[in-house]
């Protein structure tokens, strides 16, 4: 059983964001961009543990909760898919633009509890950025973890995020295996065309001493957690990060409850066993 | 000590010179806690106000910060609450509710600064009930209508006056300013109150959890209009939305009361809504009141004030939900697979 710990604190009014600036923008796909942000005096907006959340916004348009997708010494990065009002506006940001940032919120991937284990990372579409935070941690502490498998899918080849890492960097990491499928074929794709769950099952991965880390849309989550069960992975060894609409991020506004759990405080990271114990919405 | 009723207005006038004194008043035909002004009629005789005193600590709309943009540069300016206030004539159901709001806003890792500032600047004067409404059922949750837990000062009606006692250090300190208006006197024996609604709530949490998938929620939610009245009059409903109002290059970010029965309450980008039906939303509301809150904080989020019962335009009645689920459990309904909940598009 993996214990998921929690470490949130805030010394000032937790609903007041910091004004930060965008220092780099990366176009990941046609509708996904990554935004690197730091404080106006060049510091990291907040230190975070992989898996934690941050509220990222544009002052006169609002703010949304994202999993912090990456962090450096003096910056953090959010990877944002353009799907609604705020994210449309975020996508117009350019380096130098001032934005609002607050966090960190929620719990984090239980990286320490997974030491010595083999890891299967599973993601669909824009679900890769939250999973990647854990994956990058395992790569940075390579000797702490065994074999690493990444199973990643998106609708088409052009919807795959972090292509450079997927195809050029990660396949060359020692004892790491990258498996990518798409749902719809195209002329420039010669890899597997399959949904994530059947693709995952078809890989015949060894699941001894293995933790699976899962993030994707509701149908991917449903089908892949079933596939993992079929493969024999126990519910305590499946980790996922859940998503709900959030306004405050600090367990006050009431919005992100699933049963008596608040995703912003008790989550976003849960084991499959914990999810099973929740009353469904 | 006794505060004679004929000295009440003098006391309130004196208090109002030092702080905003919220008293039950009738405004636009509805009673609510509103600032006392010289000559205004104070409605201390009614069991409860239509609106709870929640809005004095957690206003319906509250600015979080203002912002200004000059070119690329953004400046934020925090809102600070410094006004002293007195809540006068708060009933036990509402002091119980303020204790619950305190738990929500002031515990569990994060402190809500704006609430904390208001709460620190607030003196609560409770008033024991003498005549419950037909929709009152606070005693069903173990609340003593004569004793407002969490209040600083307790008033008890003695007929021609109020017996005054301090419950906290802050209350004792505050009473020094009251002394010119007080006379010696003893507390009269508490009158036995008769509640037309007396419910057994001891098993309600278990019942609701076991009936989670029961068709009862379908039938109940059919008449829900999703208007949010229940949440707005509820003294413990604390859900809020956050948004902003732009005025050219300046604006402010604010929060407003919200209701989990609103259809877009949990709607996410991409139109994914984890609670897409009225059934799920209404069930979540009752579960939160009677079960989920208890999991997190160990107490009921319903205080039995009955305001939602009085005002729901569709007649949805939380006391009947408690009774209905209890009798369904008695009939062994949780065993019957055939009554499983069905989704109705709404």
mmCIF file of N, CA, C and O in Angstrom, chain B residues 101-183:
data_model
loop_
_atom_site.group_PDB
_atom_site.id
_atom_site.type_symbol
_atom_site.label_atom_id
_atom_site.label_comp_id
_atom_site.label_asym_id
_atom_site.label_seq_id
_atom_site.Cartn_x
_atom_site.Cartn_y
_atom_site.Cartn_z
ATOM 1 N N UNK B 101 -18.803 27.355 9.800
ATOM 2 C CA UNK B 101 -18.082 28.208 8.843
ATOM 3 C C UNK B 101 -16.650 28.428 9.327
ATOM 4 O O UNK B 101 -15.716 28.450 8.522
ATOM 5 N N UNK B 102 -16.482 28.599 10.652
ATOM 6 C CA UNK B 102 -15.133 28.750 11.202
ATOM 7 C C UNK B 102 -14.275 27.542 10.827
ATOM 8 O O UNK B 102 -13.110 27.678 10.465
ATOM 9 N N UNK B 103 -14.854 26.356 10.949
ATOM 10 C CA UNK B 103 -14.076 25.151 10.618
ATOM 11 C C UNK B 103 -13.688 25.142 9.149
ATOM 12 O O UNK B 103 -12.571 24.785 8.789
ATOM 13 N N UNK B 104 -14.631 25.536 8.286
ATOM 14 C CA UNK B 104 -14.344 25.518 6.855
ATOM 15 C C UNK B 104 -13.255 26.536 6.515
ATOM 16 O O UNK B 104 -12.265 26.220 5.854
ATOM 17 N N UNK B 105 -13.450 27.763 6.989
ATOM 18 C CA UNK B 105 -12.578 28.841 6.516
ATOM 19 C C UNK B 105 -11.280 28.966 7.322
ATOM 20 O O UNK B 105 -10.324 29.563 6.847
ATOM 21 N N UNK B 106 -11.276 28.449 8.534
ATOM 22 C CA UNK B 106 -10.128 28.713 9.410
ATOM 23 C C UNK B 106 -9.342 27.468 9.794
ATOM 24 O O UNK B 106 -8.411 27.557 10.597
ATOM 25 N N UNK B 107 -9.710 26.312 9.265
ATOM 26 C CA UNK B 107 -8.937 25.106 9.592
ATOM 27 C C UNK B 107 -8.616 24.341 8.314
ATOM 28 O O UNK B 107 -9.007 24.745 7.235
ATOM 29 N N UNK B 108 -7.913 23.252 8.456
ATOM 30 C CA UNK B 108 -7.540 22.367 7.357
ATOM 31 C C UNK B 108 -6.527 23.037 6.427
ATOM 32 O O UNK B 108 -6.798 23.314 5.274
ATOM 33 N N UNK B 109 -5.357 23.311 6.945
ATOM 34 C CA UNK B 109 -4.182 23.791 6.204
ATOM 35 C C UNK B 109 -4.242 25.258 5.807
ATOM 36 O O UNK B 109 -3.360 26.026 6.126
ATOM 37 N N UNK B 110 -5.284 25.658 5.121
ATOM 38 C CA UNK B 110 -5.335 27.024 4.613
ATOM 39 C C UNK B 110 -6.291 27.885 5.432
ATOM 40 O O UNK B 110 -7.368 27.430 5.808
ATOM 41 N N UNK B 111 -5.887 29.117 5.692
ATOM 42 C CA UNK B 111 -6.729 30.066 6.412
ATOM 43 C C UNK B 111 -7.268 31.066 5.414
ATOM 44 O O UNK B 111 -6.510 31.659 4.642
ATOM 45 N N UNK B 112 -8.570 31.264 5.420
ATOM 46 C CA UNK B 112 -9.179 32.242 4.526
ATOM 47 C C UNK B 112 -9.049 33.628 5.184
ATOM 48 O O UNK B 112 -9.754 33.944 6.142
ATOM 49 N N UNK B 113 -8.141 34.422 4.661
ATOM 50 C CA UNK B 113 -7.764 35.673 5.325
ATOM 51 C C UNK B 113 -8.940 36.635 5.494
ATOM 52 O O UNK B 113 -9.103 37.239 6.560
ATOM 53 N N UNK B 114 -9.742 36.784 4.455
ATOM 54 C CA UNK B 114 -10.840 37.754 4.548
ATOM 55 C C UNK B 114 -11.855 37.331 5.608
ATOM 56 O O UNK B 114 -12.361 38.155 6.379
ATOM 57 N N UNK B 115 -12.141 36.044 5.662
ATOM 58 C CA UNK B 115 -13.066 35.551 6.681
ATOM 59 C C UNK B 115 -12.464 35.738 8.068
ATOM 60 O O UNK B 115 -13.137 36.172 8.999
ATOM 61 N N UNK B 116 -11.178 35.429 8.189
ATOM 62 C CA UNK B 116 -10.501 35.546 9.486
ATOM 63 C C UNK B 116 -10.565 36.985 10.002
ATOM 64 O O UNK B 116 -10.847 37.217 11.191
ATOM 65 N N UNK B 117 -10.319 37.949 9.107
ATOM 66 C CA UNK B 117 -10.349 39.351 9.527
ATOM 67 C C UNK B 117 -11.738 39.732 10.035
ATOM 68 O O UNK B 117 -11.888 40.360 11.088
ATOM 69 N N UNK B 118 -12.755 39.346 9.291
ATOM 70 C CA UNK B 118 -14.123 39.660 9.733
ATOM 71 C C UNK B 118 -14.453 38.969 11.049
ATOM 72 O O UNK B 118 -15.047 39.560 11.948
ATOM 73 N N UNK B 119 -14.037 37.705 11.125
ATOM 74 C CA UNK B 119 -14.386 36.919 12.319
ATOM 75 C C UNK B 119 -13.708 37.498 13.554
ATOM 76 O O UNK B 119 -14.307 37.580 14.626
ATOM 77 N N UNK B 120 -12.442 37.910 13.395
ATOM 78 C CA UNK B 120 -11.716 38.493 14.525
ATOM 79 C C UNK B 120 -12.331 39.807 14.980
ATOM 80 O O UNK B 120 -12.168 40.213 16.121
ATOM 81 N N UNK B 121 -13.011 40.497 14.070
ATOM 82 C CA UNK B 121 -13.589 41.796 14.391
ATOM 83 C C UNK B 121 -15.061 41.695 14.779
ATOM 84 O O UNK B 121 -15.767 42.693 14.795
ATOM 85 N N UNK B 122 -15.520 40.475 15.040
ATOM 86 C CA UNK B 122 -16.953 40.275 15.272
ATOM 87 C C UNK B 122 -17.238 39.784 16.691
ATOM 88 O O UNK B 122 -16.623 38.829 17.162
ATOM 89 N N UNK B 123 -18.157 40.457 17.351
ATOM 90 C CA UNK B 123 -18.666 40.016 18.646
ATOM 91 C C UNK B 123 -20.050 39.412 18.401
ATOM 92 O O UNK B 123 -20.890 40.035 17.750
ATOM 93 N N UNK B 124 -20.258 38.211 18.915
ATOM 94 C CA UNK B 124 -21.539 37.540 18.670
ATOM 95 C C UNK B 124 -22.377 37.520 19.950
ATOM 96 O O UNK B 124 -21.950 37.004 20.984
ATOM 97 N N UNK B 125 -23.557 38.114 19.868
ATOM 98 C CA UNK B 125 -24.489 38.146 20.992
ATOM 99 C C UNK B 125 -25.656 37.226 20.642
ATOM 100 O O UNK B 125 -26.435 37.516 19.721
ATOM 101 N N UNK B 126 -25.739 36.121 21.335
ATOM 102 C CA UNK B 126 -26.783 35.134 21.041
ATOM 103 C C UNK B 126 -28.047 35.456 21.830
ATOM 104 O O UNK B 126 -27.995 36.098 22.888
ATOM 105 N N UNK B 127 -29.163 34.996 21.320
ATOM 106 C CA UNK B 127 -30.430 35.164 22.014
ATOM 107 C C UNK B 127 -31.158 33.823 22.018
ATOM 108 O O UNK B 127 -31.392 33.232 20.953
ATOM 109 N N UNK B 128 -31.471 33.340 23.214
ATOM 110 C CA UNK B 128 -32.166 32.059 23.329
ATOM 111 C C UNK B 128 -33.560 32.123 22.719
ATOM 112 O O UNK B 128 -34.225 33.152 22.772
ATOM 113 N N UNK B 129 -33.982 31.014 22.136
ATOM 114 C CA UNK B 129 -35.296 30.979 21.489
ATOM 115 C C UNK B 129 -36.401 30.812 22.529
ATOM 116 O O UNK B 129 -36.235 30.115 23.528
ATOM 117 N N UNK B 130 -37.551 31.437 22.249
ATOM 118 C CA UNK B 130 -38.701 31.251 23.123
ATOM 119 C C UNK B 130 -39.862 30.601 22.389
ATOM 120 O O UNK B 130 -40.745 30.008 22.995
ATOM 121 N N UNK B 131 -39.871 30.696 21.072
ATOM 122 C CA UNK B 131 -41.011 30.200 20.308
ATOM 123 C C UNK B 131 -40.525 29.685 18.951
ATOM 124 O O UNK B 131 -40.383 30.468 18.019
ATOM 125 N N UNK B 132 -40.237 28.389 18.823
ATOM 126 C CA UNK B 132 -39.747 27.894 17.538
ATOM 127 C C UNK B 132 -40.806 27.961 16.444
ATOM 128 O O UNK B 132 -42.009 27.880 16.725
ATOM 129 N N UNK B 133 -40.342 28.135 15.198
ATOM 130 C CA UNK B 133 -41.235 28.059 14.040
ATOM 131 C C UNK B 133 -41.610 26.603 13.786
ATOM 132 O O UNK B 133 -40.932 25.700 14.252
ATOM 133 N N UNK B 134 -42.628 26.419 12.931
ATOM 134 C CA UNK B 134 -43.008 25.026 12.624
ATOM 135 C C UNK B 134 -41.928 24.320 11.787
ATOM 136 O O UNK B 134 -41.887 23.103 11.721
ATOM 137 N N UNK B 135 -41.051 25.101 11.129
ATOM 138 C CA UNK B 135 -39.994 24.460 10.325
ATOM 139 C C UNK B 135 -38.697 24.285 11.099
ATOM 140 O O UNK B 135 -37.711 23.817 10.552
ATOM 141 N N UNK B 136 -38.687 24.695 12.374
ATOM 142 C CA UNK B 136 -37.457 24.594 13.173
ATOM 143 C C UNK B 136 -37.250 23.161 13.651
ATOM 144 O O UNK B 136 -38.197 22.538 14.145
ATOM 145 N N UNK B 137 -36.020 22.655 13.533
ATOM 146 C CA UNK B 137 -35.729 21.344 14.126
ATOM 147 C C UNK B 137 -34.271 21.248 14.586
ATOM 148 O O UNK B 137 -33.637 20.204 14.485
ATOM 149 N N UNK B 138 -33.763 22.347 15.160
ATOM 150 C CA UNK B 138 -32.363 22.367 15.606
ATOM 151 C C UNK B 138 -32.096 21.298 16.654
ATOM 152 O O UNK B 138 -31.018 20.700 16.693
ATOM 153 N N UNK B 139 -33.096 21.031 17.519
ATOM 154 C CA UNK B 139 -32.867 20.052 18.596
ATOM 155 C C UNK B 139 -32.608 18.654 18.031
ATOM 156 O O UNK B 139 -31.973 17.833 18.680
ATOM 157 N N UNK B 140 -33.082 18.414 16.803
ATOM 158 C CA UNK B 140 -32.831 17.107 16.185
ATOM 159 C C UNK B 140 -31.353 16.889 15.909
ATOM 160 O O UNK B 140 -30.918 15.768 15.686
ATOM 161 N N UNK B 141 -30.584 17.985 15.865
ATOM 162 C CA UNK B 141 -29.134 17.865 15.696
ATOM 163 C C UNK B 141 -28.391 18.122 17.009
ATOM 164 O O UNK B 141 -27.199 18.412 17.011
ATOM 165 N N UNK B 142 -29.117 18.057 18.098
ATOM 166 C CA UNK B 142 -28.481 18.217 19.408
ATOM 167 C C UNK B 142 -28.162 19.650 19.774
ATOM 168 O O UNK B 142 -27.359 19.901 20.677
ATOM 169 N N UNK B 143 -28.747 20.597 19.054
ATOM 170 C CA UNK B 143 -28.487 22.008 19.349
ATOM 171 C C UNK B 143 -29.467 22.468 20.430
ATOM 172 O O UNK B 143 -30.652 22.152 20.377
ATOM 173 N N UNK B 144 -28.943 23.202 21.409
ATOM 174 C CA UNK B 144 -29.789 23.730 22.478
ATOM 175 C C UNK B 144 -30.274 25.117 22.072
ATOM 176 O O UNK B 144 -29.464 26.048 21.981
ATOM 177 N N UNK B 145 -31.571 25.264 21.813
ATOM 178 C CA UNK B 145 -32.067 26.571 21.340
ATOM 179 C C UNK B 145 -31.912 27.679 22.377
ATOM 180 O O UNK B 145 -32.033 28.860 22.045
ATOM 181 N N UNK B 146 -31.618 27.322 23.624
ATOM 182 C CA UNK B 146 -31.456 28.333 24.668
ATOM 183 C C UNK B 146 -30.006 28.767 24.836
ATOM 184 O O UNK B 146 -29.732 29.772 25.486
ATOM 185 N N UNK B 147 -29.062 28.002 24.246
ATOM 186 C CA UNK B 147 -27.647 28.296 24.465
ATOM 187 C C UNK B 147 -26.897 28.312 23.141
ATOM 188 O O UNK B 147 -26.777 27.286 22.472
ATOM 189 N N UNK B 148 -26.423 29.479 22.789
ATOM 190 C CA UNK B 148 -25.720 29.621 21.513
ATOM 191 C C UNK B 148 -24.238 29.295 21.655
ATOM 192 O O UNK B 148 -23.448 30.137 22.064
ATOM 193 N N UNK B 149 -23.856 28.065 21.321
ATOM 194 C CA UNK B 149 -22.430 27.712 21.427
ATOM 195 C C UNK B 149 -21.637 28.545 20.432
ATOM 196 O O UNK B 149 -22.077 28.791 19.324
ATOM 197 N N UNK B 150 -20.477 28.980 20.875
ATOM 198 C CA UNK B 150 -19.630 29.778 19.983
ATOM 199 C C UNK B 150 -19.899 31.266 20.083
ATOM 200 O O UNK B 150 -19.160 32.068 19.524
ATOM 201 N N UNK B 151 -20.950 31.655 20.807
ATOM 202 C CA UNK B 151 -21.239 33.084 20.963
ATOM 203 C C UNK B 151 -20.377 33.668 22.082
ATOM 204 O O UNK B 151 -19.816 32.937 22.898
ATOM 205 N N UNK B 152 -20.278 35.003 22.108
ATOM 206 C CA UNK B 152 -19.507 35.676 23.154
ATOM 207 C C UNK B 152 -20.385 36.059 24.344
ATOM 208 O O UNK B 152 -19.940 36.076 25.482
ATOM 209 N N UNK B 153 -21.633 36.406 24.035
ATOM 210 C CA UNK B 153 -22.577 36.813 25.078
ATOM 211 C C UNK B 153 -23.898 36.098 24.806
ATOM 212 O O UNK B 153 -24.299 35.952 23.650
ATOM 213 N N UNK B 154 -24.526 35.630 25.875
ATOM 214 C CA UNK B 154 -25.818 34.961 25.706
ATOM 215 C C UNK B 154 -26.915 35.808 26.353
ATOM 216 O O UNK B 154 -26.787 36.226 27.506
ATOM 217 N N UNK B 155 -27.968 36.054 25.608
ATOM 218 C CA UNK B 155 -29.146 36.720 26.157
ATOM 219 C C UNK B 155 -30.253 35.688 26.323
ATOM 220 O O UNK B 155 -30.413 34.802 25.483
ATOM 221 N N UNK B 156 -30.999 35.812 27.419
ATOM 222 C CA UNK B 156 -32.148 34.937 27.643
ATOM 223 C C UNK B 156 -33.347 35.812 27.981
ATOM 224 O O UNK B 156 -33.284 36.632 28.915
ATOM 225 N N UNK B 157 -34.414 35.658 27.245
ATOM 226 C CA UNK B 157 -35.620 36.472 27.436
ATOM 227 C C UNK B 157 -36.244 36.164 28.801
ATOM 228 O O UNK B 157 -36.509 35.001 29.121
ATOM 229 N N UNK B 158 -36.449 37.220 29.605
ATOM 230 C CA UNK B 158 -37.077 37.007 30.909
ATOM 231 C C UNK B 158 -38.480 37.616 30.953
ATOM 232 O O UNK B 158 -39.073 37.766 32.018
ATOM 233 N N UNK B 159 -38.993 37.995 29.816
ATOM 234 C CA UNK B 159 -40.315 38.629 29.766
ATOM 235 C C UNK B 159 -40.194 40.108 29.484
ATOM 236 O O UNK B 159 -40.399 40.545 28.356
ATOM 237 N N UNK B 160 -39.803 40.876 30.525
ATOM 238 C CA UNK B 160 -39.658 42.316 30.293
ATOM 239 C C UNK B 160 -38.198 42.711 30.096
ATOM 240 O O UNK B 160 -37.860 43.891 30.036
ATOM 241 N N UNK B 161 -37.305 41.720 30.008
ATOM 242 C CA UNK B 161 -35.889 42.028 29.804
ATOM 243 C C UNK B 161 -35.138 40.811 29.299
ATOM 244 O O UNK B 161 -35.743 39.787 28.947
ATOM 245 N N UNK B 162 -33.816 40.960 29.236
ATOM 246 C CA UNK B 162 -32.966 39.842 28.814
ATOM 247 C C UNK B 162 -31.913 39.614 29.883
ATOM 248 O O UNK B 162 -31.239 40.568 30.292
ATOM 249 N N UNK B 163 -31.792 38.370 30.347
ATOM 250 C CA UNK B 163 -30.688 38.045 31.232
ATOM 251 C C UNK B 163 -29.419 37.975 30.387
ATOM 252 O O UNK B 163 -29.399 37.366 29.314
ATOM 253 N N UNK B 164 -28.353 38.629 30.862
ATOM 254 C CA UNK B 164 -27.125 38.779 30.074
ATOM 255 C C UNK B 164 -25.997 38.014 30.735
ATOM 256 O O UNK B 164 -25.733 38.212 31.922
ATOM 257 N N UNK B 165 -25.318 37.144 30.001
ATOM 258 C CA UNK B 165 -24.136 36.475 30.567
ATOM 259 C C UNK B 165 -23.054 36.362 29.492
ATOM 260 O O UNK B 165 -23.343 36.116 28.316
ATOM 261 N N UNK B 166 -21.826 36.573 29.926
ATOM 262 C CA UNK B 166 -20.691 36.447 29.006
ATOM 263 C C UNK B 166 -20.296 34.983 28.912
ATOM 264 O O UNK B 166 -20.286 34.264 29.906
ATOM 265 N N UNK B 167 -20.001 34.540 27.685
ATOM 266 C CA UNK B 167 -19.571 33.154 27.487
ATOM 267 C C UNK B 167 -18.087 33.069 27.189
ATOM 268 O O UNK B 167 -17.484 32.007 27.304
ATOM 269 N N UNK B 168 -17.488 34.171 26.765
ATOM 270 C CA UNK B 168 -16.063 34.168 26.426
ATOM 271 C C UNK B 168 -15.398 35.383 27.075
ATOM 272 O O UNK B 168 -16.074 36.302 27.548
ATOM 273 N N UNK B 169 -14.068 35.376 27.039
ATOM 274 C CA UNK B 169 -13.315 36.517 27.549
ATOM 275 C C UNK B 169 -13.646 37.782 26.777
ATOM 276 O O UNK B 169 -13.781 38.867 27.350
ATOM 277 N N UNK B 170 -13.791 37.606 25.480
ATOM 278 C CA UNK B 170 -14.159 38.743 24.649
ATOM 279 C C UNK B 170 -15.526 39.292 25.057
ATOM 280 O O UNK B 170 -15.757 40.501 25.092
ATOM 281 N N UNK B 171 -16.428 38.362 25.427
ATOM 282 C CA UNK B 171 -17.758 38.769 25.879
ATOM 283 C C UNK B 171 -17.691 39.530 27.196
ATOM 284 O O UNK B 171 -18.344 40.558 27.377
ATOM 285 N N UNK B 172 -16.874 39.026 28.136
ATOM 286 C CA UNK B 172 -16.719 39.696 29.438
ATOM 287 C C UNK B 172 -16.204 41.115 29.245
ATOM 288 O O UNK B 172 -16.704 42.069 29.852
ATOM 289 N N UNK B 173 -15.223 41.249 28.386
ATOM 290 C CA UNK B 173 -14.643 42.561 28.104
ATOM 291 C C UNK B 173 -15.685 43.500 27.491
ATOM 292 O O UNK B 173 -15.814 44.656 27.897
ATOM 293 N N UNK B 174 -16.448 42.963 26.551
ATOM 294 C CA UNK B 174 -17.445 43.780 25.870
ATOM 295 C C UNK B 174 -18.533 44.252 26.831
ATOM 296 O O UNK B 174 -19.070 45.354 26.703
ATOM 297 N N UNK B 175 -18.835 43.412 27.841
ATOM 298 C CA UNK B 175 -19.943 43.754 28.749
ATOM 299 C C UNK B 175 -19.651 44.995 29.598
ATOM 300 O O UNK B 175 -20.576 45.614 30.120
ATOM 301 N N UNK B 176 -18.370 45.353 29.714
ATOM 302 C CA UNK B 176 -18.042 46.566 30.473
ATOM 303 C C UNK B 176 -18.751 47.780 29.880
ATOM 304 O O UNK B 176 -19.222 48.650 30.610
ATOM 305 N N UNK B 177 -18.825 47.812 28.550
ATOM 306 C CA UNK B 177 -19.486 48.945 27.897
ATOM 307 C C UNK B 177 -21.010 48.875 28.034
ATOM 308 O O UNK B 177 -21.716 49.827 27.769
ATOM 309 N N UNK B 178 -21.510 47.694 28.429
ATOM 310 C CA UNK B 178 -22.959 47.519 28.555
ATOM 311 C C UNK B 178 -23.472 47.960 29.930
ATOM 312 O O UNK B 178 -24.676 48.173 30.106
ATOM 313 N N UNK B 179 -22.563 48.048 30.916
ATOM 314 C CA UNK B 179 -23.004 48.180 32.304
ATOM 315 C C UNK B 179 -23.981 49.336 32.564
ATOM 316 O O UNK B 179 -24.898 49.181 33.376
ATOM 317 N N UNK B 180 -23.843 50.497 31.895
ATOM 318 C CA UNK B 180 -24.816 51.563 32.168
ATOM 319 C C UNK B 180 -26.262 51.181 31.840
ATOM 320 O O UNK B 180 -27.203 51.827 32.312
ATOM 321 N N UNK B 181 -26.405 50.144 31.013
ATOM 322 C CA UNK B 181 -27.755 49.796 30.556
ATOM 323 C C UNK B 181 -28.312 48.576 31.287
ATOM 324 O O UNK B 181 -29.419 48.120 31.000
ATOM 325 N N UNK B 182 -27.506 47.998 32.183
ATOM 326 C CA UNK B 182 -27.907 46.754 32.841
ATOM 327 C C UNK B 182 -28.359 47.009 34.270
ATOM 328 O O UNK B 182 -27.918 47.950 34.918
ATOM 329 N N UNK B 183 -29.244 46.136 34.731
ATOM 330 C CA UNK B 183 -29.685 46.192 36.124
ATOM 331 C C UNK B 183 -29.486 44.805 36.732
ATOM 332 O O UNK B 183 -29.347 43.816 36.021
#
